[in-house]
């Protein structure tokens, strides 16, 4: 993916998301990982350039975060409409975010593990990738807990539980599904993109 297109797309959505967000504190918490990720990509672009496929999915994940930050995950309008059509009690946009939270780290872990030859056999590769993705998801849930403890009621929009008692477990389950989906549908295509780095 062209770097300039990536940067312009990222900045355009970031600026849009920061204009009159539903809750300024939630916006900051939600877009912070996207901004930190963009900084890491900027500083590693020449020393460890990633595949175009991975850059595209990182951008999509950042967009998911920034949309959630703008509206809060419990109030994304399209998913309010879907909620009404499906007769559901909750806005499930956060589940899209947690799916991506498994999908994108799985692709990133796969790329790093293969390019750095960390895992010697393909049989163990997927086990490590899924384990890394689940660890990432669990760590994010810990961050949500720490923010809730530190900020009290201000964290409700950030947590986005919407009264669902199994929200944390379902979030991690969605990340697991995202990681497995990534490996099933993208592994061969990703391998072809990685050939230029061998």
One Martini backbone bead per residue (centre of mass of N, CA, C, O) as a GRO file, in nm:
protein
  198
    1UNK     BB    1   0.098   0.036   0.021
    2UNK     BB    2   0.072   0.357   0.003
    3UNK     BB    3   0.188   0.576   0.228
    4UNK     BB    4   0.025   0.836   0.165
    5UNK     BB    5  -0.254   0.705   0.173
    6UNK     BB    6  -0.235   0.607   0.461
    7UNK     BB    7  -0.189   0.879   0.602
    8UNK     BB    8  -0.437   1.032   0.494
    9UNK     BB    9  -0.648   0.836   0.598
   10UNK     BB   10  -0.577   0.846   0.893
   11UNK     BB   11  -0.600   1.158   0.937
   12UNK     BB   12  -0.891   1.196   0.841
   13UNK     BB   13  -1.023   1.014   1.059
   14UNK     BB   14  -0.899   1.143   1.306
   15UNK     BB   15  -1.015   1.425   1.269
   16UNK     BB   16  -1.309   1.345   1.257
   17UNK     BB   17  -1.316   1.201   1.540
   18UNK     BB   18  -1.224   1.481   1.698
   19UNK     BB   19  -1.499   1.603   1.614
   20UNK     BB   20  -1.722   1.606   1.839
   21UNK     BB   21  -1.726   1.395   2.044
   22UNK     BB   22  -1.916   1.235   2.270
   23UNK     BB   23  -1.635   1.165   2.439
   24UNK     BB   24  -1.330   1.278   2.513
   25UNK     BB   25  -1.211   1.052   2.690
   26UNK     BB   26  -1.287   0.815   2.506
   27UNK     BB   27  -1.145   0.908   2.256
   28UNK     BB   28  -0.861   0.896   2.367
   29UNK     BB   29  -0.859   0.593   2.449
   30UNK     BB   30  -0.930   0.478   2.158
   31UNK     BB   31  -0.697   0.636   1.980
   32UNK     BB   32  -0.423   0.579   2.112
   33UNK     BB   33  -0.344   0.307   1.977
   34UNK     BB   34  -0.341   0.424   1.689
   35UNK     BB   35  -0.120   0.639   1.735
   36UNK     BB   36   0.100   0.449   1.838
   37UNK     BB   37   0.103   0.266   1.590
   38UNK     BB   38   0.179   0.487   1.384
   39UNK     BB   39   0.451   0.554   1.512
   40UNK     BB   40   0.579   0.278   1.479
   41UNK     BB   41   0.552   0.268   1.170
   42UNK     BB   42   0.721   0.519   1.112
   43UNK     BB   43   0.995   0.417   1.264
   44UNK     BB   44   0.986   0.120   1.088
   45UNK     BB   45   0.969   0.153   0.776
   46UNK     BB   46   1.287   0.110   0.702
   47UNK     BB   47   1.368  -0.139   0.900
   48UNK     BB   48   1.043  -0.276   0.897
   49UNK     BB   49   0.876  -0.357   0.645
   50UNK     BB   50   0.565  -0.427   0.555
   51UNK     BB   51   0.307  -0.553   0.428
   52UNK     BB   52   0.039  -0.447   0.260
   53UNK     BB   53  -0.169  -0.615   0.403
   54UNK     BB   54  -0.102  -0.517   0.691
   55UNK     BB   55  -0.144  -0.215   0.649
   56UNK     BB   56  -0.443  -0.233   0.580
   57UNK     BB   57  -0.539  -0.370   0.851
   58UNK     BB   58  -0.435  -0.152   1.037
   59UNK     BB   59  -0.609   0.073   0.925
   60UNK     BB   60  -0.883  -0.060   0.980
   61UNK     BB   61  -0.842  -0.077   1.284
   62UNK     BB   62  -0.811   0.227   1.331
   63UNK     BB   63  -1.091   0.302   1.226
   64UNK     BB   64  -1.251   0.146   1.434
   65UNK     BB   65  -1.140   0.308   1.675
   66UNK     BB   66  -1.227   0.598   1.575
   67UNK     BB   67  -1.527   0.547   1.558
   68UNK     BB   68  -1.560   0.458   1.854
   69UNK     BB   69  -1.451   0.727   1.969
   70UNK     BB   70  -1.664   0.922   1.854
   71UNK     BB   71  -1.938   0.756   1.961
   72UNK     BB   72  -1.891   0.512   2.089
   73UNK     BB   73  -1.949   0.174   2.105
   74UNK     BB   74  -2.268   0.209   2.200
   75UNK     BB   75  -2.327   0.459   1.947
   76UNK     BB   76  -2.325   0.347   1.665
   77UNK     BB   77  -2.555   0.407   1.431
   78UNK     BB   78  -2.557   0.151   1.251
   79UNK     BB   79  -2.582  -0.041   1.513
   80UNK     BB   80  -2.853   0.070   1.601
   81UNK     BB   81  -3.007  -0.027   1.355
   82UNK     BB   82  -2.936  -0.325   1.383
   83UNK     BB   83  -3.057  -0.360   1.662
   84UNK     BB   84  -3.350  -0.301   1.574
   85UNK     BB   85  -3.375  -0.517   1.347
   86UNK     BB   86  -3.284  -0.761   1.560
   87UNK     BB   87  -3.385  -0.708   1.862
   88UNK     BB   88  -3.170  -0.586   2.032
   89UNK     BB   89  -3.004  -0.453   2.336
   90UNK     BB   90  -2.730  -0.403   2.170
   91UNK     BB   91  -2.441  -0.253   2.065
   92UNK     BB   92  -2.198  -0.438   1.846
   93UNK     BB   93  -1.935  -0.277   1.768
   94UNK     BB   94  -1.728  -0.394   1.973
   95UNK     BB   95  -1.707  -0.673   1.825
   96UNK     BB   96  -1.550  -0.568   1.587
   97UNK     BB   97  -1.306  -0.473   1.748
   98UNK     BB   98  -1.238  -0.761   1.871
   99UNK     BB   99  -1.194  -0.903   1.608
  100UNK     BB  100  -0.955  -0.718   1.521
  101UNK     BB  101  -0.788  -0.784   1.787
  102UNK     BB  102  -0.721  -1.069   1.650
  103UNK     BB  103  -0.660  -1.039   1.346
  104UNK     BB  104  -0.418  -0.833   1.338
  105UNK     BB  105  -0.219  -0.963   1.544
  106UNK     BB  106  -0.196  -1.224   1.383
  107UNK     BB  107  -0.063  -1.101   1.132
  108UNK     BB  108   0.174  -0.971   1.279
  109UNK     BB  109   0.286  -1.222   1.416
  110UNK     BB  110   0.332  -1.383   1.160
  111UNK     BB  111   0.535  -1.193   1.028
  112UNK     BB  112   0.749  -1.190   1.251
  113UNK     BB  113   0.793  -1.496   1.291
  114UNK     BB  114   0.881  -1.550   0.996
  115UNK     BB  115   1.102  -1.329   0.943
  116UNK     BB  116   1.261  -1.414   1.226
  117UNK     BB  117   1.253  -1.721   1.283
  118UNK     BB  118   1.118  -1.815   1.565
  119UNK     BB  119   0.972  -2.052   1.423
  120UNK     BB  120   1.066  -2.368   1.293
  121UNK     BB  121   0.762  -2.466   1.275
  122UNK     BB  122   0.444  -2.479   1.138
  123UNK     BB  123   0.292  -2.635   1.362
  124UNK     BB  124   0.347  -2.391   1.585
  125UNK     BB  125   0.263  -2.121   1.467
  126UNK     BB  126  -0.048  -2.102   1.530
  127UNK     BB  127  -0.022  -2.126   1.834
  128UNK     BB  128   0.140  -1.863   1.875
  129UNK     BB  129  -0.053  -1.667   1.739
  130UNK     BB  130  -0.303  -1.720   1.918
  131UNK     BB  131  -0.163  -1.661   2.187
  132UNK     BB  132  -0.091  -1.367   2.126
  133UNK     BB  133  -0.378  -1.266   2.070
  134UNK     BB  134  -0.494  -1.341   2.350
  135UNK     BB  135  -0.295  -1.173   2.515
  136UNK     BB  136  -0.375  -0.904   2.395
  137UNK     BB  137  -0.673  -0.914   2.479
  138UNK     BB  138  -0.628  -0.949   2.784
  139UNK     BB  139  -0.465  -0.688   2.824
  140UNK     BB  140  -0.693  -0.498   2.738
  141UNK     BB  141  -0.885  -0.581   2.966
  142UNK     BB  142  -0.697  -0.476   3.188
  143UNK     BB  143  -0.700  -0.184   3.101
  144UNK     BB  144  -1.000  -0.141   3.141
  145UNK     BB  145  -0.994  -0.197   3.442
  146UNK     BB  146  -0.789   0.024   3.526
  147UNK     BB  147  -0.958   0.259   3.421
  148UNK     BB  148  -1.207   0.207   3.594
  149UNK     BB  149  -1.066   0.236   3.869
  150UNK     BB  150  -0.942   0.528   3.816
  151UNK     BB  151  -1.234   0.671   3.691
  152UNK     BB  152  -1.490   0.521   3.713
  153UNK     BB  153  -1.767   0.641   3.556
  154UNK     BB  154  -1.598   0.747   3.304
  155UNK     BB  155  -1.561   0.435   3.181
  156UNK     BB  156  -1.828   0.333   3.053
  157UNK     BB  157  -1.779   0.408   2.749
  158UNK     BB  158  -1.515   0.243   2.722
  159UNK     BB  159  -1.626  -0.039   2.798
  160UNK     BB  160  -1.918  -0.114   2.669
  161UNK     BB  161  -2.113  -0.334   2.819
  162UNK     BB  162  -2.427  -0.278   2.851
  163UNK     BB  163  -2.486  -0.499   3.093
  164UNK     BB  164  -2.291  -0.732   3.011
  165UNK     BB  165  -2.159  -0.987   3.199
  166UNK     BB  166  -1.988  -1.129   2.934
  167UNK     BB  167  -1.803  -0.922   2.785
  168UNK     BB  168  -1.508  -1.010   2.827
  169UNK     BB  169  -1.539  -1.300   2.713
  170UNK     BB  170  -1.655  -1.218   2.433
  171UNK     BB  171  -1.416  -1.050   2.345
  172UNK     BB  172  -1.208  -1.286   2.346
  173UNK     BB  173  -1.365  -1.466   2.151
  174UNK     BB  174  -1.353  -1.269   1.910
  175UNK     BB  175  -1.044  -1.268   1.893
  176UNK     BB  176  -1.017  -1.567   1.833
  177UNK     BB  177  -1.186  -1.565   1.574
  178UNK     BB  178  -1.008  -1.358   1.428
  179UNK     BB  179  -0.745  -1.522   1.427
  180UNK     BB  180  -0.852  -1.772   1.278
  181UNK     BB  181  -0.958  -1.627   1.028
  182UNK     BB  182  -0.691  -1.516   0.932
  183UNK     BB  183  -0.547  -1.792   0.891
  184UNK     BB  184  -0.752  -1.917   0.691
  185UNK     BB  185  -0.775  -1.667   0.464
  186UNK     BB  186  -0.447  -1.541   0.457
  187UNK     BB  187  -0.192  -1.723   0.452
  188UNK     BB  188  -0.128  -1.758   0.146
  189UNK     BB  189  -0.120  -1.459   0.070
  190UNK     BB  190   0.095  -1.382   0.277
  191UNK     BB  191   0.319  -1.567   0.169
  192UNK     BB  192   0.347  -1.420  -0.104
  193UNK     BB  193   0.434  -1.144   0.024
  194UNK     BB  194   0.688  -1.269   0.186
  195UNK     BB  195   0.887  -1.351  -0.047
  196UNK     BB  196   1.041  -1.065  -0.072
  197UNK     BB  197   1.189  -1.127   0.229
  198UNK     BB  198   1.378  -1.396   0.148
   0.00000   0.00000   0.00000
